[in-house]
Structure formats: structure tokens, C-alpha cells
Amino acid sequence: MFQRRRVRILLALLVAAAIALVTIDFRGGDEGILDRARGGVTAVFRPVQDGVVTLVRPFSNLGRSVSELLAIRAENERLRERVAELEERRRAVSDLERENAEFRTLLDIADRTELDVAAARVVALAPSNFEWTVTIDVGADEGIERGMPVIDGDGLVGRVIQVTPGASRVLLAIDPSFSAAARSAGDGEVGILDGRGGDPMVLRLLDPLADLAVGDQVVTSSYQGGVFPAGIPIGTVAAVGEGGSALAPEVQVNPFVDFTRLHHVLVVFSTGVDDIPPFEGSDDLEFERPPVSPRLDDDADDDVDDEGSDEETSDGEDAGGPDATGANALGAPRPRP
Amino acid sequence: MIRRTLVMALLLVTAAVLETALFPSLALFGFRPDLLLLVTAVVATRDGPMAGARVGSAAGLLGDLLVTSAPVGLGVLVVSVLGALVGWSRPYLAPSSVTAPLLLVAAASVAGTAAHGILGGLLVDDRPGAELVVQAAIAVGLYNTLLSPLAYTLVRRVSDAFPLRGAGFQ
């Protein structure tokens, strides 16, 4: 009881002293006695505090370094994940940019040539190492027919050789069984272009004396009713072989199209020029055969006939005419060896 | 008695120096422990309300002069009253309990920090927000509770070496 009373008295005194101190501190302001006491205590303790701070600073720095290391590791992990995410997004964007560029090129060539086309995506390559074909995702349902030319932004890709309702197979222009009528874009020299697989394509010119130079551009020709619209770029002359008075030079042509990177193509709704019926068998022929010159005798007359006949045959063979190799000249597939 | 007083003063000065020099770099959620309050609570738990009030008044005055920028006397008021209250509650604790003193220290730390924040807010213009007062009270309570076993060990050795004598002490 006595002790409790003493404690109460002490506590009351302490509370009164505390209130008095607060009052003195408030009344004294910045220059009061308690403020000076505070400054004195701080001055006394400052060296001790500095010493303790100096002593513990390495340990506190160590602790801070450990915590910072952990934070940096966590941030490093987060940044790595962020980098991986951005890298993946960048790759996707690059792919989209490439695809966009392809579509722009396809649109450009479609507008430039004013062709009626259908866009297609290459979905498969040839299963064999000895044929150069691709499968595209458009077919008969989209109006695709056999023989239709296929192009991309760089030029001639090939020709449709097989059609199903939802897909088509395209014979690439580099396939050895591919042939197409072609001409030099510069001087118009006409020839037959053949694929050679992995080697450059070969242009067999009709004129033995044709003068083509390396770098000349080669385009498709509608010569003799070829299935391809005229003017589709094929490639550039890489080398010109030896020719002669009767032997047409073989011209090697590097294609514009990169056949290893085909992604999107255009199928051209064109079947080329209709075949014209044979000259003599035509019913609506308005041409009259000129009379035989009275100055020529029968032998001469026969020679003229024979000569004309020889010329026809010769032209037909050289040009790959419709009767002999005309099918190849017009782009039809040749039998494989 | 004089030696005990000197040792207790040395203990309080050490606590004040550590609180101002060491623990700012060991802050927990931005808050540091109130070692002066901790020593007062531990002394009061062990030696009773009279010792608690006396040590608390000295600790509060030292804190007012060295640690805080609050008006001088506020710490005296809060810590001495808390010392007496903790000392009075000591008989109600189970003598063999280990957790009861810790809980008492935790409660005293939370109450002392909150009271200091509230009274300081009433006396000065830039009063802390209620949310900050609650956060500080909880953080200081946790930190003081973590350090209380060490403080108990230290105070017990001092009390055993320099036992209280005289009227009013148990």
C-alpha cells in the first residue's frame, strides 16, 4: 500500500514535471533553455554517434549490399523475361513486315500488269528431290484451272499442273519439265525457256544470229499462243553460249524469283491466246493462193512448193511449233526423262 | 544504489546511441526500434512500477533531448507513465511464463509509440497521419519484441549485480 502510494506520488510528480517541461519548451522557443540543453546533449553525443556509425557502416553497407544484390537479381530476372518477350515480339514484327512487303509487291505487280489474279499462300514444297513443285492453298473452288500461270512480286513462278477443290500444285519454272515462250526485253528476240532444276534456266533462241548480252532481262512472250501473258519478268541473262549460222546459242538465265523463299503468290486467270486452226483447213479463209508465175516451169513450181514445205517444217521444229514440240513451246509439260 | 543508477544511465545512453547511430541502417519497413522504451518496459517488468517510472522518466528525457524533435517533456510523460503501468501489471503475469513478458513489452511498445505520435500530433503543427501512427506502432512493437530477449538478459544481469534497495522497491 505504502509502495503503491509512493509510486503514485512519483508518477504525479513526473507527469507534472513533464507538463512543465513541455510548457517551458513551448514558451522558450528556439532560444529557450531546453533547446540549448538539447543542443548540448547533441554536441556531447555526436562524437560517440559518429564513432558508432563509423564502426557499423561496413556492416550496414554489407547488409545493404546483400539486399541490393537480391533486388538486382530479381530485377535482372524480370528484365531477362522482358527482353525475351520483346525479342519474341520483334521476331513476330519482322515476320509481319516481311509478309507485308510481299503483299505490297504482289499488289504492285497485279496493278501494274492489270491481270485478273487470285492470291495464294504456299503451303507445301515438293516431296521429291527431283521435281520442283509447290502446293498452294487455292483450287477449283476459287476458279483455279490447270495451266494457269503463277507469279509473285519478282516475276514468273510457274504454272498450275494439278487442281483440287481447295489446293493446287504448281510446277515451278526451274523444273526440268517446264518450258515457256520467252523473249528478250531489250530487243525482243524470241525463244523457248526451259528449266534446269538447280542450274540456271536455258533460253533457246529462234534466231541463230541473235545478239544477247549478259544482264539483259528476259520476260514471257505470248509467242505462238503461249499460256503466259506477255511481259512477266523471268530473269536476267547470266551467260551466252556459242552460236553459229545454223545453231542457235543457248542462253543461261538466272531467275528473278527466289524459289527457296516462296510464301505468297498470285495465280493469273489467263489461259493465253486461243490456238488458231491450221492454215489450209480453215473454213473462213479469205486468202487466195497466188497464181503460178508463167515464167516458172513445173520444176521450178515444184521447187517453190518443196521449199515452202521445208521452211514450214524447219520453222516448226525450231520454234517448237504446235505440231512437233509446240506443246512445250506453249508451256505444256514435257515428258520426264 | 549509486552504482546501479550509473549502470542504468550507461545502459540508457548506450540504447540512445545505438538507436540513433546503428538502427537507422537496420530499419524494418522504414521504422527503427525504440530502445529506450524497450529498456524501460523490461526494467519495469522485472523491478516494478517505481523503477519503471524512474527509468522511464530518464529514458524519456534522454529521448526528448537526443532522439526526437518533439517538445521536451513529451517523452518523459509517455515513457514514465508506461513504465509505471507495466510495473503495476507485473503481478498479474504468470511467474513462469516466457511469452507474457514479451507480450507485455510488445503492448507497451505499441501503446508508447502510438501515444507519442498522437500527443506529438496534438502539440505540433505537422502532425503525423493516423495511418503512419498505426504503422509505426506496429513496426516498433514487432521490432522491440524481437529485441526484448536480449534486453531481458542484459537487464537481469544488471539487476542481479546491483539489486534495488530502499523504500518503495519490491
PDB file of C-alpha atoms in Angstrom, chain B residues 99-162:
ATOM      1  CA  THR B  99       5.661 -15.245 -23.557  1.00  0.00           C
ATOM      2  CA  ALA B 100       3.817 -12.988 -21.101  1.00  0.00           C
ATOM      3  CA  PRO B 101       6.725 -10.536 -20.617  1.00  0.00           C
ATOM      4  CA  LEU B 102       7.250 -10.457 -24.363  1.00  0.00           C
ATOM      5  CA  LEU B 103       3.589  -9.666 -24.956  1.00  0.00           C
ATOM      6  CA  LEU B 104       3.772  -7.008 -22.247  1.00  0.00           C
ATOM      7  CA  VAL B 105       6.781  -5.404 -23.916  1.00  0.00           C
ATOM      8  CA  ALA B 106       5.029  -5.597 -27.283  1.00  0.00           C
ATOM      9  CA  ALA B 107       1.902  -3.952 -25.895  1.00  0.00           C
ATOM     10  CA  ALA B 108       3.934  -1.280 -24.112  1.00  0.00           C
ATOM     11  CA  SER B 109       5.887  -0.540 -27.310  1.00  0.00           C
ATOM     12  CA  VAL B 110       2.733  -0.252 -29.412  1.00  0.00           C
ATOM     13  CA  ALA B 111       0.999   1.920 -26.813  1.00  0.00           C
ATOM     14  CA  GLY B 112       4.042   4.106 -26.194  1.00  0.00           C
ATOM     15  CA  THR B 113       4.698   4.722 -29.890  1.00  0.00           C
ATOM     16  CA  ALA B 114       1.055   5.449 -30.573  1.00  0.00           C
ATOM     17  CA  ALA B 115       0.788   7.770 -27.571  1.00  0.00           C
ATOM     18  CA  HIS B 116       3.949   9.586 -28.589  1.00  0.00           C
ATOM     19  CA  GLY B 117       2.608  10.010 -32.131  1.00  0.00           C
ATOM     20  CA  ILE B 118      -0.825  11.158 -31.032  1.00  0.00           C
ATOM     21  CA  LEU B 119       0.381  13.578 -28.356  1.00  0.00           C
ATOM     22  CA  GLY B 120       3.100  14.883 -30.644  1.00  0.00           C
ATOM     23  CA  GLY B 121       0.499  15.453 -33.310  1.00  0.00           C
ATOM     24  CA  LEU B 122      -1.613  17.421 -30.854  1.00  0.00           C
ATOM     25  CA  LEU B 123       1.282  19.619 -29.770  1.00  0.00           C
ATOM     26  CA  VAL B 124       2.982  20.409 -33.101  1.00  0.00           C
ATOM     27  CA  ASP B 125       1.590  21.653 -36.375  1.00  0.00           C
ATOM     28  CA  ASP B 126       2.851  18.973 -38.782  1.00  0.00           C
ATOM     29  CA  ARG B 127       1.038  16.135 -37.096  1.00  0.00           C
ATOM     30  CA  PRO B 128       1.574  12.611 -38.488  1.00  0.00           C
ATOM     31  CA  GLY B 129      -1.375  10.887 -40.114  1.00  0.00           C
ATOM     32  CA  ALA B 130      -3.317   8.173 -38.314  1.00  0.00           C
ATOM     33  CA  GLU B 131      -2.124   5.591 -40.828  1.00  0.00           C
ATOM     34  CA  LEU B 132       1.520   6.460 -40.168  1.00  0.00           C
ATOM     35  CA  VAL B 133       0.981   6.300 -36.414  1.00  0.00           C
ATOM     36  CA  VAL B 134      -0.571   2.827 -36.702  1.00  0.00           C
ATOM     37  CA  GLN B 135       2.193   1.589 -38.997  1.00  0.00           C
ATOM     38  CA  ALA B 136       4.910   2.950 -36.698  1.00  0.00           C
ATOM     39  CA  ALA B 137       3.262   1.477 -33.601  1.00  0.00           C
ATOM     40  CA  ILE B 138       3.018  -1.990 -35.166  1.00  0.00           C
ATOM     41  CA  ALA B 139       6.557  -1.894 -36.589  1.00  0.00           C
ATOM     42  CA  VAL B 140       8.105  -0.663 -33.327  1.00  0.00           C
ATOM     43  CA  GLY B 141       6.090  -3.244 -31.398  1.00  0.00           C
ATOM     44  CA  LEU B 142       7.423  -6.039 -33.606  1.00  0.00           C
ATOM     45  CA  TYR B 143      10.984  -4.784 -33.548  1.00  0.00           C
ATOM     46  CA  ASN B 144      11.027  -4.292 -29.769  1.00  0.00           C
ATOM     47  CA  THR B 145       9.533  -7.735 -29.246  1.00  0.00           C
ATOM     48  CA  LEU B 146      12.306  -9.254 -31.370  1.00  0.00           C
ATOM     49  CA  LEU B 147      14.939  -7.461 -29.307  1.00  0.00           C
ATOM     50  CA  SER B 148      13.304  -7.995 -25.932  1.00  0.00           C
ATOM     51  CA  PRO B 149      15.032 -11.353 -25.107  1.00  0.00           C
ATOM     52  CA  LEU B 150      18.388  -9.624 -25.458  1.00  0.00           C
ATOM     53  CA  ALA B 151      17.172  -6.691 -23.370  1.00  0.00           C
ATOM     54  CA  TYR B 152      15.788  -9.034 -20.706  1.00  0.00           C
ATOM     55  CA  THR B 153      19.126 -10.847 -20.474  1.00  0.00           C
ATOM     56  CA  LEU B 154      21.018  -7.597 -20.125  1.00  0.00           C
ATOM     57  CA  VAL B 155      18.678  -6.052 -17.551  1.00  0.00           C
ATOM     58  CA  ARG B 156      18.546  -9.248 -15.495  1.00  0.00           C
ATOM     59  CA  ARG B 157      22.320  -9.278 -15.201  1.00  0.00           C
ATOM     60  CA  VAL B 158      22.351  -5.629 -14.145  1.00  0.00           C
ATOM     61  CA  SER B 159      19.570  -6.177 -11.621  1.00  0.00           C
ATOM     62  CA  ASP B 160      21.252  -9.262 -10.231  1.00  0.00           C
ATOM     63  CA  ALA B 161      24.553  -7.467  -9.915  1.00  0.00           C
ATOM     64  CA  PHE B 162      23.031  -4.274  -8.490  1.00  0.00           C
TER      65      PHE B 162
END
